[in-house]
XYZ file of C-alpha atoms in Angstrom:
337
model
C -1.023 2.284 -11.976
C -4.084 1.348 -9.854
C -6.785 2.848 -8.289
C -6.684 2.034 -4.556
C -9.288 2.814 -1.316
C -7.781 3.458 2.007
C -9.823 3.137 5.204
C -8.804 5.242 7.645
C -6.803 7.014 5.332
C -6.404 10.313 7.407
C -4.625 8.753 10.245
C -1.543 8.755 11.365
C -0.198 5.637 9.138
C -3.037 6.075 6.259
C -1.716 9.506 5.555
C 1.690 8.897 5.158
C 1.006 6.125 3.072
C -1.322 8.200 1.116
C 1.613 10.359 0.143
C 3.964 7.303 -0.770
C 1.096 5.657 -2.856
C 0.005 8.821 -4.970
C 3.919 9.606 -5.428
C 4.219 6.250 -6.850
C 1.568 6.900 -9.336
C -1.560 5.753 -7.817
C -4.812 7.142 -7.645
C -6.710 7.017 -3.989
C -9.995 7.067 -2.543
C -10.238 7.353 1.105
C -13.244 6.377 3.493
C -12.490 7.888 7.018
C -15.150 9.103 9.655
C -12.769 11.559 11.278
C -13.817 10.435 14.830
C -10.002 10.078 15.454
C -8.220 11.692 12.535
C -8.822 14.939 10.729
C -9.397 16.290 7.089
C -6.563 18.337 7.007
C -4.651 15.670 7.290
C -5.440 14.917 4.003
C -5.637 18.318 2.548
C -1.874 18.405 3.515
C -1.283 15.044 1.655
C -2.944 16.955 -1.356
C -0.449 19.456 -1.405
C 2.529 17.737 -0.326
C 1.830 15.724 -3.730
C -0.157 17.688 -5.823
C -2.845 15.079 -6.447
C -6.393 15.144 -5.694
C -8.182 12.409 -3.289
C -11.712 11.534 -3.379
C -12.744 11.624 0.160
C -15.915 9.639 1.369
C -17.008 10.539 4.777
C -18.200 7.559 6.766
C -17.947 4.908 9.016
C -16.918 1.536 8.058
C -19.508 -0.586 9.934
C -21.944 1.607 7.481
C -22.564 -0.644 4.685
C -23.686 2.277 2.432
C -20.453 4.099 3.244
C -18.466 1.126 1.984
C -20.338 0.767 -1.330
C -20.015 4.380 -1.758
C -16.498 4.318 -1.381
C -15.859 1.165 -3.484
C -18.327 2.694 -6.152
C -15.045 4.722 -7.328
C -13.941 1.545 -9.274
C -11.074 0.182 -6.635
C -8.594 -2.139 -7.737
C -7.544 -2.848 -4.267
C -7.773 -1.882 -0.409
C -5.572 -0.897 2.171
C -7.410 -1.117 5.359
C -6.314 0.937 8.154
C -9.517 2.010 10.145
C -9.867 0.761 13.168
C -9.168 1.686 16.906
C -6.074 1.100 18.343
C -5.111 1.919 22.093
C -4.257 -1.246 24.371
C -5.525 0.526 27.570
C -8.442 2.103 26.201
C -9.514 -1.790 24.550
C -9.106 -3.090 28.121
C -11.692 -0.537 29.526
C -13.741 -0.797 26.377
C -13.612 -4.402 24.599
C -17.008 -4.571 23.159
C -16.285 -1.215 21.357
C -12.801 -2.479 19.893
C -14.793 -5.539 18.903
C -17.187 -3.695 17.279
C -15.193 -1.358 15.358
C -12.268 -3.709 14.801
C -14.173 -6.716 13.717
C -17.262 -5.657 12.521
C -15.822 -2.564 10.332
C -13.538 -5.228 8.981
C -16.414 -8.150 8.232
C -18.591 -4.926 6.583
C -15.736 -3.847 4.087
C -14.702 -7.872 3.204
C -18.866 -8.304 2.615
C -18.668 -5.221 0.504
C -15.763 -6.221 -1.315
C -16.371 -9.512 -2.553
C -19.882 -7.887 -3.737
C -18.185 -5.384 -5.599
C -15.517 -8.028 -7.433
C -12.652 -6.447 -5.433
C -10.283 -8.994 -3.594
C -7.064 -7.296 -2.898
C -6.417 -6.002 0.727
C -3.242 -5.008 2.671
C -4.529 -5.192 6.073
C -2.954 -3.290 9.091
C -2.461 -5.688 11.848
C 0.224 -5.263 14.670
C 2.744 -6.874 16.497
C 0.643 -7.242 19.890
C -0.864 -10.193 18.348
C 2.570 -11.888 19.436
C 1.923 -10.721 22.961
C 4.895 -11.415 25.157
C 6.922 -13.248 23.060
C 8.779 -16.463 23.910
C 11.577 -15.305 21.825
C 13.253 -12.043 20.153
C 13.209 -10.894 17.656
C 10.013 -12.408 16.839
C 9.574 -13.912 13.541
C 5.865 -14.294 11.958
C 6.247 -18.147 12.966
C 6.096 -17.167 16.666
C 3.065 -18.215 18.760
C -0.211 -15.852 18.254
C -1.295 -15.206 21.813
C -2.376 -11.707 22.265
C -2.823 -10.438 25.910
C -5.208 -7.409 25.571
C -8.409 -6.846 23.799
C -6.863 -4.940 20.692
C -4.440 -7.412 19.894
C -6.914 -10.139 20.423
C -9.129 -7.984 17.841
C -6.145 -7.676 15.184
C -5.328 -11.508 15.503
C -8.978 -12.330 14.922
C -9.501 -9.898 11.554
C -6.187 -12.059 10.323
C -8.007 -15.406 10.656
C -11.200 -14.105 9.424
C -9.231 -13.020 6.368
C -7.298 -16.253 6.111
C -10.973 -17.991 6.333
C -12.576 -15.507 3.448
C -9.252 -16.135 1.599
C -9.806 -20.011 1.945
C -13.578 -19.904 0.993
C -13.361 -19.286 -2.766
C -10.400 -18.475 -5.317
C -9.011 -14.587 -6.204
C -8.246 -13.201 -3.178
C -4.871 -11.694 -2.367
C -4.134 -10.514 1.204
C -1.347 -9.232 3.004
C -1.690 -8.785 6.791
C 0.998 -6.317 8.026
C 2.083 -6.573 11.522
C 3.571 -3.493 12.723
C 6.042 -2.886 15.452
C 6.292 0.800 16.684
C 5.611 3.078 14.393
C 7.233 6.664 14.758
C 8.411 9.977 13.204
C 6.549 11.787 10.581
C 6.806 13.150 7.307
C 10.388 15.085 7.078
C 8.215 18.211 5.532
C 6.749 18.392 9.129
C 3.280 18.857 7.545
C 2.222 15.539 8.224
C 2.624 13.527 11.455
C 1.106 11.887 14.622
C -2.115 13.963 16.389
C -3.301 11.991 19.154
C -6.491 13.283 20.718
C -6.059 13.606 24.400
C -2.983 11.901 26.233
C -1.004 9.613 24.200
C -0.923 6.558 24.097
C 2.484 5.837 22.533
C 5.988 6.636 23.634
C 7.218 8.849 20.693
C 4.204 11.664 20.846
C 4.472 11.921 24.786
C 8.222 12.486 24.639
C 7.091 15.020 21.983
C 4.647 16.890 24.056
C 7.245 16.976 27.030
C 9.720 18.259 24.735
C 7.818 21.460 23.616
C 6.590 21.726 26.863
C 2.748 20.454 26.874
C 3.682 17.928 29.453
C 5.778 18.403 32.821
C 7.420 14.645 32.460
C 7.342 11.179 31.043
C 6.623 8.309 32.901
C 8.549 5.201 32.375
C 6.999 2.471 33.396
C 9.434 -0.279 34.716
C 13.050 0.459 35.386
C 13.813 -3.220 36.347
C 13.263 -5.260 33.189
C 16.081 -7.401 31.876
C 17.587 -5.011 29.274
C 20.865 -3.048 29.539
C 19.567 -0.033 31.084
C 16.266 -1.292 32.843
C 13.964 -0.251 30.656
C 11.579 -1.594 27.958
C 12.941 -2.125 24.940
C 10.710 -1.802 20.942
C 11.684 -1.851 17.580
C 10.767 1.567 16.538
C 9.829 2.202 12.933
C 10.205 5.201 11.126
C 6.525 6.160 9.288
C 7.855 6.677 5.809
C 9.629 3.358 6.009
C 6.063 1.793 6.999
C 4.466 3.543 4.458
C 6.876 1.951 1.889
C 6.213 -1.171 3.289
C 2.700 -1.093 2.180
C 3.583 0.219 -1.042
C 5.717 -2.924 -1.744
C 3.010 -5.035 -0.313
C 0.448 -3.746 -2.291
C 2.337 -3.476 -5.702
C 3.819 -7.784 -5.115
C 0.019 -8.196 -4.470
C -1.144 -6.771 -7.660
C 1.235 -8.125 -9.789
C 0.362 -12.033 -8.781
C -2.037 -14.415 -8.292
C -3.745 -15.478 -5.595
C -1.452 -15.413 -2.154
C -1.844 -14.369 1.408
C 1.218 -12.557 2.994
C 1.955 -12.452 6.667
C 4.794 -10.105 7.282
C 6.463 -7.886 10.233
C 7.087 -4.912 9.284
C 9.974 -3.532 11.676
C 13.322 -2.586 12.001
C 14.968 -5.147 13.598
C 16.561 -3.035 15.975
C 15.769 -2.245 19.627
C 16.041 0.708 21.369
C 15.268 1.306 25.230
C 13.074 3.843 26.773
C 15.932 5.914 27.950
C 17.933 5.703 24.705
C 14.979 7.043 22.814
C 14.650 10.021 25.756
C 18.268 10.816 25.169
C 18.066 10.869 21.317
C 15.089 12.973 21.347
C 16.822 15.649 23.605
C 19.505 15.611 21.531
C 17.155 16.042 18.218
C 15.368 18.960 19.876
C 17.887 20.421 21.863
C 15.069 20.632 24.757
C 15.601 18.294 28.013
C 12.652 15.679 28.611
C 12.271 15.117 32.452
C 11.269 11.699 33.207
C 9.981 9.954 36.314
C 10.559 5.714 36.808
C 7.389 4.182 37.997
C 6.358 0.618 38.656
C 5.888 -1.670 35.030
C 2.512 -1.789 33.443
C 0.444 -5.299 33.641
C 0.707 -7.040 30.478
C 4.027 -5.309 29.077
C 7.247 -7.132 27.989
C 10.807 -6.427 28.665
C 11.695 -6.614 24.723
C 9.384 -6.790 21.601
C 11.954 -6.185 18.240
C 11.076 -8.135 14.808
C 12.607 -9.921 12.705
C 11.971 -8.642 9.525
C 13.729 -10.936 6.931
C 10.703 -12.373 5.686
C 9.319 -8.943 4.153
C 12.821 -8.119 3.010
C 12.927 -11.911 0.912
C 9.249 -11.478 -0.331
C 8.927 -7.710 -0.722
C 12.791 -6.418 -1.293
C 11.671 -4.139 1.354
C 13.903 -2.979 4.456
C 13.739 0.018 6.867
C 16.215 2.883 5.545
C 15.883 5.359 8.295
C 17.015 5.185 11.809
C 16.369 6.522 15.317
C 18.031 9.533 14.868
C 15.911 10.339 11.606
C 12.605 9.159 13.774
C 13.440 11.715 16.625
C 14.570 14.585 13.968
C 11.172 14.216 11.777
C 9.192 13.725 14.581
C 10.256 17.116 16.304
C 9.997 19.059 12.863
C 6.482 18.106 13.022
C 5.804 18.617 16.594
C 7.624 22.222 16.298
C 5.591 23.094 13.603
C 2.402 22.019 14.664
C 2.373 22.080 18.465
C -1.442 21.756 18.744
C -1.233 19.419 15.866
C -4.016 19.525 12.710
C -6.218 21.711 15.258
């Protein structure tokens, strides 16, 4: 088993992946600034797995912090750290380019110096922008239409350039679709600061009574019920995808993988609302409002390549996503605070 560094390992996807990796026998080091996450998440991961995590508090843009983390004798890195809100990236593009691109550059420089050349990167389906065809294969055009997506595409390109510059690099860029749900224990889950940027935590907060209603952006899309369709992937399936990608890299020679992690199933906003109402037994009032600029009618993954190369596919559906997300929300109405 390997010793792994998780950057941003206290975040939503990082903490769930930490559980899966520890249960698979790997030892973990986490580097996190806790600017948008809580140390409590890692304490709960340790409680769930019965194993300790070496925690280094620091910013990914700080070479000294990254060097301290890598000094633990790391075999591979799973790189989650970064900013991820599309709307905020439009308002603060320089911040997103600094955190997401500069942080990744500092990490790669430190990895090269430490002789660690195995990396799984947290990319995003936003690199596809408004897709030409659905479902979306990895060969689809990379045409992001917001700063967040452009930073993810840029880091993917930087990884490809680094891997081409010298032998020894093993890299997987995982393009997530829409991660939702929570660990089935209800002990860890998504804990957004302020107003949620994504549909699921917003629906959860409406169901629990924290917010009066949900705004549904667009009711005239060319979809079965007029609302936007997305591919929702349970965070535990996503975490297992990281484990599969990491283990393929560790068992192989130099290679670069670019893979979609999605379910291949699309669900409309209204279908999600109905499923969450059923799971929670609570109403989720909503208001139909105008479309948002830059949104797509439908984004659904073609996950065939991940199944072929990793032997991975999703095992949990929308019902489990809603059930586990509601269990987390009920048990932690204020998140980790």
